[in-house]
mmCIF file of N, CA and C in Angstrom:
data_model
loop_
_atom_site.group_PDB
_atom_site.id
_atom_site.type_symbol
_atom_site.label_atom_id
_atom_site.label_comp_id
_atom_site.label_asym_id
_atom_site.label_seq_id
_atom_site.Cartn_x
_atom_site.Cartn_y
_atom_site.Cartn_z
ATOM 1 N N UNK A 257 3.540 6.790 13.986
ATOM 2 C CA UNK A 257 2.811 6.624 12.744
ATOM 3 C C UNK A 257 2.795 5.145 12.383
ATOM 4 N N UNK A 258 1.615 4.608 12.154
ATOM 5 C CA UNK A 258 1.466 3.218 11.773
ATOM 6 C C UNK A 258 1.790 3.090 10.288
ATOM 7 N N UNK A 259 2.756 2.237 9.958
ATOM 8 C CA UNK A 259 3.144 2.066 8.557
ATOM 9 C C UNK A 259 3.201 0.584 8.234
ATOM 10 N N UNK A 260 3.040 0.290 6.966
ATOM 11 C CA UNK A 260 2.994 -1.078 6.495
ATOM 12 C C UNK A 260 3.855 -1.174 5.256
ATOM 13 N N UNK A 261 4.561 -2.250 5.113
ATOM 14 C CA UNK A 261 5.514 -2.396 4.018
ATOM 15 C C UNK A 261 4.962 -3.319 2.937
ATOM 16 N N UNK A 262 5.089 -2.869 1.687
ATOM 17 C CA UNK A 262 4.823 -3.709 0.522
ATOM 18 C C UNK A 262 6.090 -3.692 -0.324
ATOM 19 N N UNK A 263 6.171 -4.570 -1.275
ATOM 20 C CA UNK A 263 7.351 -4.598 -2.144
ATOM 21 C C UNK A 263 6.975 -4.128 -3.541
ATOM 22 N N UNK A 264 7.796 -3.226 -4.065
ATOM 23 C CA UNK A 264 7.640 -2.726 -5.427
ATOM 24 C C UNK A 264 8.974 -2.947 -6.115
ATOM 25 N N UNK A 265 8.964 -3.744 -7.165
ATOM 26 C CA UNK A 265 10.206 -4.123 -7.859
ATOM 27 C C UNK A 265 11.229 -4.701 -6.885
ATOM 28 N N UNK A 266 10.743 -5.461 -5.899
ATOM 29 C CA UNK A 266 11.617 -6.118 -4.934
ATOM 30 C C UNK A 266 12.098 -5.236 -3.798
ATOM 31 N N UNK A 267 11.762 -3.967 -3.833
ATOM 32 C CA UNK A 267 12.205 -3.049 -2.788
ATOM 33 C C UNK A 267 11.068 -2.751 -1.823
ATOM 34 N N UNK A 268 11.384 -2.600 -0.521
ATOM 35 C CA UNK A 268 10.330 -2.298 0.444
ATOM 36 C C UNK A 268 9.809 -0.869 0.260
ATOM 37 N N UNK A 269 8.499 -0.742 0.310
ATOM 38 C CA UNK A 269 7.844 0.559 0.234
ATOM 39 C C UNK A 269 6.893 0.626 1.426
ATOM 40 N N UNK A 270 7.019 1.678 2.226
ATOM 41 C CA UNK A 270 6.218 1.803 3.433
ATOM 42 C C UNK A 270 4.998 2.676 3.169
ATOM 43 N N UNK A 271 3.834 2.152 3.549
ATOM 44 C CA UNK A 271 2.580 2.860 3.334
ATOM 45 C C UNK A 271 2.027 3.391 4.650
ATOM 46 N N UNK A 272 1.612 4.646 4.676
ATOM 47 C CA UNK A 272 0.881 5.145 5.835
ATOM 48 C C UNK A 272 -0.446 4.383 5.964
ATOM 49 N N UNK A 273 -1.037 4.420 7.134
ATOM 50 C CA UNK A 273 -2.208 3.602 7.432
ATOM 51 C C UNK A 273 -3.353 3.759 6.441
ATOM 52 N N UNK A 274 -3.772 4.959 6.095
ATOM 53 C CA UNK A 274 -4.925 5.123 5.207
ATOM 54 C C UNK A 274 -4.638 4.618 3.803
ATOM 55 N N UNK A 275 -3.409 4.814 3.310
ATOM 56 C CA UNK A 275 -3.053 4.264 2.004
ATOM 57 C C UNK A 275 -3.107 2.743 2.068
ATOM 58 N N UNK A 276 -2.594 2.191 3.137
ATOM 59 C CA UNK A 276 -2.638 0.738 3.332
ATOM 60 C C UNK A 276 -4.079 0.250 3.369
ATOM 61 N N UNK A 277 -4.921 0.946 4.115
ATOM 62 C CA UNK A 277 -6.316 0.527 4.246
ATOM 63 C C UNK A 277 -7.031 0.523 2.894
ATOM 64 N N UNK A 278 -6.783 1.547 2.082
ATOM 65 C CA UNK A 278 -7.381 1.589 0.742
ATOM 66 C C UNK A 278 -6.866 0.412 -0.089
ATOM 67 N N UNK A 279 -5.569 0.166 -0.047
ATOM 68 C CA UNK A 279 -4.990 -0.941 -0.816
ATOM 69 C C UNK A 279 -5.571 -2.279 -0.372
ATOM 70 N N UNK A 280 -5.768 -2.470 0.919
ATOM 71 C CA UNK A 280 -6.342 -3.721 1.419
ATOM 72 C C UNK A 280 -7.762 -3.911 0.893
ATOM 73 N N UNK A 281 -8.582 -2.858 0.939
ATOM 74 C CA UNK A 281 -9.954 -2.950 0.423
ATOM 75 C C UNK A 281 -9.924 -3.309 -1.058
ATOM 76 N N UNK A 282 -9.069 -2.642 -1.824
ATOM 77 C CA UNK A 282 -8.984 -2.928 -3.254
ATOM 78 C C UNK A 282 -8.447 -4.333 -3.524
ATOM 79 N N UNK A 283 -7.465 -4.770 -2.733
ATOM 80 C CA UNK A 283 -6.882 -6.101 -2.930
ATOM 81 C C UNK A 283 -7.905 -7.203 -2.652
ATOM 82 N N UNK A 284 -8.781 -6.968 -1.683
ATOM 83 C CA UNK A 284 -9.823 -7.967 -1.392
ATOM 84 C C UNK A 284 -10.759 -8.163 -2.582
ATOM 85 N N UNK A 285 -10.835 -7.155 -3.436
ATOM 86 C CA UNK A 285 -11.738 -7.200 -4.587
ATOM 87 C C UNK A 285 -10.969 -6.973 -5.893
ATOM 88 N N UNK A 286 -9.711 -7.424 -5.932
ATOM 89 C CA UNK A 286 -8.853 -7.195 -7.098
ATOM 90 C C UNK A 286 -9.554 -7.637 -8.375
ATOM 91 N N UNK A 287 -9.471 -6.775 -9.378
ATOM 92 C CA UNK A 287 -10.089 -7.069 -10.657
ATOM 93 C C UNK A 287 -11.542 -6.648 -10.742
ATOM 94 N N UNK A 288 -12.080 -6.106 -9.647
ATOM 95 C CA UNK A 288 -13.472 -5.661 -9.599
ATOM 96 C C UNK A 288 -13.534 -4.218 -9.116
ATOM 97 N N UNK A 289 -14.474 -3.459 -9.628
ATOM 98 C CA UNK A 289 -14.651 -2.069 -9.202
ATOM 99 C C UNK A 289 -15.211 -2.057 -7.785
ATOM 100 N N UNK A 290 -14.585 -1.260 -6.935
ATOM 101 C CA UNK A 290 -15.070 -1.053 -5.566
ATOM 102 C C UNK A 290 -15.610 0.374 -5.512
ATOM 103 N N UNK A 291 -16.852 0.521 -5.109
ATOM 104 C CA UNK A 291 -17.480 1.840 -5.110
ATOM 105 C C UNK A 291 -16.789 2.781 -4.132
ATOM 106 N N UNK A 292 -16.860 4.071 -4.465
ATOM 107 C CA UNK A 292 -16.322 5.085 -3.565
ATOM 108 C C UNK A 292 -16.972 4.958 -2.193
ATOM 109 N N UNK A 293 -18.289 4.722 -2.173
ATOM 110 C CA UNK A 293 -19.025 4.612 -0.921
ATOM 111 C C UNK A 293 -18.489 3.485 -0.050
ATOM 112 N N UNK A 294 -18.218 2.350 -0.666
ATOM 113 C CA UNK A 294 -17.710 1.209 0.102
ATOM 114 C C UNK A 294 -16.323 1.480 0.656
ATOM 115 N N UNK A 295 -15.460 2.076 -0.153
ATOM 116 C CA UNK A 295 -14.104 2.377 0.328
ATOM 117 C C UNK A 295 -14.173 3.347 1.493
ATOM 118 N N UNK A 296 -14.966 4.394 1.360
ATOM 119 C CA UNK A 296 -15.097 5.381 2.442
ATOM 120 C C UNK A 296 -15.638 4.719 3.703
ATOM 121 N N UNK A 297 -16.643 3.877 3.541
ATOM 122 C CA UNK A 297 -17.227 3.187 4.697
ATOM 123 C C UNK A 297 -16.203 2.257 5.348
ATOM 124 N N UNK A 298 -15.479 1.467 4.540
ATOM 125 C CA UNK A 298 -14.532 0.497 5.090
ATOM 126 C C UNK A 298 -13.289 1.140 5.682
ATOM 127 N N UNK A 299 -12.829 2.231 5.089
ATOM 128 C CA UNK A 299 -11.581 2.863 5.544
ATOM 129 C C UNK A 299 -11.823 3.890 6.643
ATOM 130 N N UNK A 300 -12.839 4.722 6.485
ATOM 131 C CA UNK A 300 -13.084 5.802 7.448
ATOM 132 C C UNK A 300 -14.321 5.586 8.318
ATOM 133 N N UNK A 301 -15.071 4.518 8.051
ATOM 134 C CA UNK A 301 -16.285 4.208 8.799
ATOM 135 C C UNK A 301 -17.262 5.386 8.805
ATOM 136 N N UNK A 302 -17.500 5.929 7.619
ATOM 137 C CA UNK A 302 -18.447 7.032 7.489
ATOM 138 C C UNK A 302 -19.138 6.962 6.137
ATOM 139 N N UNK A 303 -20.154 7.773 5.978
ATOM 140 C CA UNK A 303 -20.858 7.852 4.697
ATOM 141 C C UNK A 303 -20.124 8.796 3.760
ATOM 142 N N UNK A 304 -20.449 8.667 2.482
ATOM 143 C CA UNK A 304 -19.844 9.550 1.485
ATOM 144 C C UNK A 304 -20.434 10.950 1.621
ATOM 145 N N UNK A 305 -19.539 11.899 1.769
ATOM 146 C CA UNK A 305 -19.879 13.317 1.760
ATOM 147 C C UNK A 305 -18.881 13.990 0.829
ATOM 148 N N UNK A 306 -19.097 15.234 0.457
ATOM 149 C CA UNK A 306 -18.092 15.900 -0.384
ATOM 150 C C UNK A 306 -16.697 15.880 0.261
ATOM 151 N N UNK A 307 -16.646 16.049 1.560
ATOM 152 C CA UNK A 307 -15.343 16.067 2.246
ATOM 153 C C UNK A 307 -14.704 14.675 2.271
ATOM 154 N N UNK A 308 -15.492 13.636 2.591
ATOM 155 C CA UNK A 308 -14.906 12.292 2.640
ATOM 156 C C UNK A 308 -14.467 11.837 1.247
ATOM 157 N N UNK A 309 -15.225 12.222 0.222
ATOM 158 C CA UNK A 309 -14.853 11.894 -1.159
ATOM 159 C C UNK A 309 -13.535 12.584 -1.528
ATOM 160 N N UNK A 310 -13.392 13.860 -1.184
ATOM 161 C CA UNK A 310 -12.162 14.599 -1.476
ATOM 162 C C UNK A 310 -10.969 13.966 -0.751
ATOM 163 N N UNK A 311 -11.188 13.531 0.481
ATOM 164 C CA UNK A 311 -10.118 12.871 1.241
ATOM 165 C C UNK A 311 -9.715 11.564 0.571
ATOM 166 N N UNK A 312 -10.692 10.795 0.109
ATOM 167 C CA UNK A 312 -10.397 9.547 -0.599
ATOM 168 C C UNK A 312 -9.585 9.815 -1.860
ATOM 169 N N UNK A 313 -9.988 10.791 -2.638
ATOM 170 C CA UNK A 313 -9.280 11.100 -3.885
ATOM 171 C C UNK A 313 -7.840 11.520 -3.597
ATOM 172 N N UNK A 314 -7.640 12.374 -2.610
ATOM 173 C CA UNK A 314 -6.282 12.834 -2.268
ATOM 174 C C UNK A 314 -5.428 11.673 -1.749
ATOM 175 N N UNK A 315 -5.979 10.838 -0.902
ATOM 176 C CA UNK A 315 -5.221 9.704 -0.367
ATOM 177 C C UNK A 315 -4.892 8.707 -1.470
ATOM 178 N N UNK A 316 -5.800 8.539 -2.417
ATOM 179 C CA UNK A 316 -5.550 7.650 -3.553
ATOM 180 C C UNK A 316 -4.424 8.202 -4.434
ATOM 181 N N UNK A 317 -4.387 9.520 -4.627
ATOM 182 C CA UNK A 317 -3.282 10.131 -5.382
ATOM 183 C C UNK A 317 -1.952 9.834 -4.711
ATOM 184 N N UNK A 318 -1.924 9.953 -3.395
ATOM 185 C CA UNK A 318 -0.686 9.666 -2.653
ATOM 186 C C UNK A 318 -0.309 8.193 -2.778
ATOM 187 N N UNK A 319 -1.299 7.315 -2.706
ATOM 188 C CA UNK A 319 -1.039 5.880 -2.858
ATOM 189 C C UNK A 319 -0.441 5.596 -4.229
ATOM 190 N N UNK A 320 -0.999 6.189 -5.263
ATOM 191 C CA UNK A 320 -0.458 5.984 -6.620
ATOM 192 C C UNK A 320 0.988 6.452 -6.711
ATOM 193 N N UNK A 321 1.295 7.606 -6.125
ATOM 194 C CA UNK A 321 2.681 8.105 -6.144
ATOM 195 C C UNK A 321 3.598 7.151 -5.386
ATOM 196 N N UNK A 322 3.121 6.640 -4.261
ATOM 197 C CA UNK A 322 3.930 5.728 -3.454
ATOM 198 C C UNK A 322 4.238 4.449 -4.217
ATOM 199 N N UNK A 323 3.266 3.960 -4.976
ATOM 200 C CA UNK A 323 3.424 2.700 -5.712
ATOM 201 C C UNK A 323 3.877 2.903 -7.150
ATOM 202 N N UNK A 324 4.370 4.081 -7.458
ATOM 203 C CA UNK A 324 4.704 4.451 -8.829
ATOM 204 C C UNK A 324 5.545 3.414 -9.566
ATOM 205 N N UNK A 325 6.517 2.826 -8.919
ATOM 206 C CA UNK A 325 7.381 1.843 -9.562
ATOM 207 C C UNK A 325 6.675 0.562 -9.959
ATOM 208 N N UNK A 326 5.496 0.333 -9.413
ATOM 209 C CA UNK A 326 4.742 -0.886 -9.722
ATOM 210 C C UNK A 326 3.799 -0.673 -10.899
ATOM 211 N N UNK A 327 3.855 0.489 -11.518
ATOM 212 C CA UNK A 327 2.919 0.805 -12.594
ATOM 213 C C UNK A 327 1.608 1.306 -12.009
ATOM 214 N N UNK A 328 0.754 1.791 -12.851
ATOM 215 C CA UNK A 328 -0.513 2.335 -12.376
ATOM 216 C C UNK A 328 -1.527 1.208 -12.243
ATOM 217 N N UNK A 329 -1.545 0.579 -11.096
ATOM 218 C CA UNK A 329 -2.452 -0.547 -10.869
ATOM 219 C C UNK A 329 -3.751 -0.128 -10.213
ATOM 220 N N UNK A 330 -3.825 1.090 -9.709
ATOM 221 C CA UNK A 330 -5.055 1.588 -9.110
ATOM 222 C C UNK A 330 -5.746 2.454 -10.159
ATOM 223 N N UNK A 331 -6.797 1.913 -10.733
ATOM 224 C CA UNK A 331 -7.508 2.607 -11.808
ATOM 225 C C UNK A 331 -8.778 3.255 -11.268
ATOM 226 N N UNK A 332 -9.108 4.411 -11.825
ATOM 227 C CA UNK A 332 -10.362 5.085 -11.508
ATOM 228 C C UNK A 332 -11.387 4.703 -12.559
ATOM 229 N N UNK A 333 -12.547 4.299 -12.103
ATOM 230 C CA UNK A 333 -13.678 4.045 -12.990
ATOM 231 C C UNK A 333 -14.630 5.200 -12.735
ATOM 232 N N UNK A 334 -14.544 6.210 -13.581
ATOM 233 C CA UNK A 334 -15.226 7.475 -13.373
ATOM 234 C C UNK A 334 -16.703 7.285 -13.025
ATOM 235 N N UNK A 335 -17.087 7.928 -11.921
ATOM 236 C CA UNK A 335 -18.470 7.889 -11.475
ATOM 237 C C UNK A 335 -18.838 6.646 -10.680
ATOM 238 N N UNK A 336 -17.912 5.689 -10.573
ATOM 239 C CA UNK A 336 -18.236 4.427 -9.897
ATOM 240 C C UNK A 336 -17.323 4.113 -8.725
ATOM 241 N N UNK A 337 -16.015 4.114 -8.943
ATOM 242 C CA UNK A 337 -15.108 3.743 -7.871
ATOM 243 C C UNK A 337 -13.704 3.494 -8.362
ATOM 244 N N UNK A 338 -13.007 2.639 -7.635
ATOM 245 C CA UNK A 338 -11.618 2.319 -7.927
ATOM 246 C C UNK A 338 -11.480 0.833 -8.208
ATOM 247 N N UNK A 339 -10.433 0.498 -8.938
ATOM 248 C CA UNK A 339 -10.192 -0.872 -9.366
ATOM 249 C C UNK A 339 -8.708 -1.166 -9.220
ATOM 250 N N UNK A 340 -8.372 -2.257 -8.535
ATOM 251 C CA UNK A 340 -6.987 -2.709 -8.480
ATOM 252 C C UNK A 340 -6.808 -3.700 -9.615
ATOM 253 N N UNK A 341 -5.966 -3.309 -10.573
ATOM 254 C CA UNK A 341 -5.740 -4.151 -11.749
ATOM 255 C C UNK A 341 -4.942 -5.375 -11.363
ATOM 256 N N UNK A 342 -5.300 -6.502 -11.932
ATOM 257 C CA UNK A 342 -4.582 -7.736 -11.697
ATOM 258 C C UNK A 342 -3.442 -7.847 -12.697
ATOM 259 N N UNK A 343 -2.536 -8.785 -12.479
ATOM 260 C CA UNK A 343 -1.374 -8.963 -13.354
ATOM 261 C C UNK A 343 -1.762 -9.096 -14.815
ATOM 262 N N UNK A 344 -2.792 -9.877 -15.112
ATOM 263 C CA UNK A 344 -3.171 -10.116 -16.505
ATOM 264 C C UNK A 344 -3.832 -8.906 -17.140
ATOM 265 N N UNK A 345 -4.233 -7.926 -16.343
ATOM 266 C CA UNK A 345 -4.892 -6.725 -16.887
ATOM 267 C C UNK A 345 -3.918 -5.571 -17.088
ATOM 268 N N UNK A 346 -2.708 -5.696 -16.564
ATOM 269 C CA UNK A 346 -1.736 -4.591 -16.653
ATOM 270 C C UNK A 346 -1.012 -4.629 -17.971
#
């Protein structure tokens, strides 16, 4: 299993590949809404379908649980996409 480590409150937290991939896409556009379509395309290399959207939502829930100690920095912008909050926005 490919895993990647980030730090939350100074402690290492290991992310599975898809959670990492979502975080990387959001980090590249921190402070800006990234559309569901773009995340699905960049992470899974496919178009948005009901199934790919459901997979994105479930993987995002897992990412939020994994990063729980860092606060809720992954925000949902209903109907549009996801947003990685910057330090000044938290």
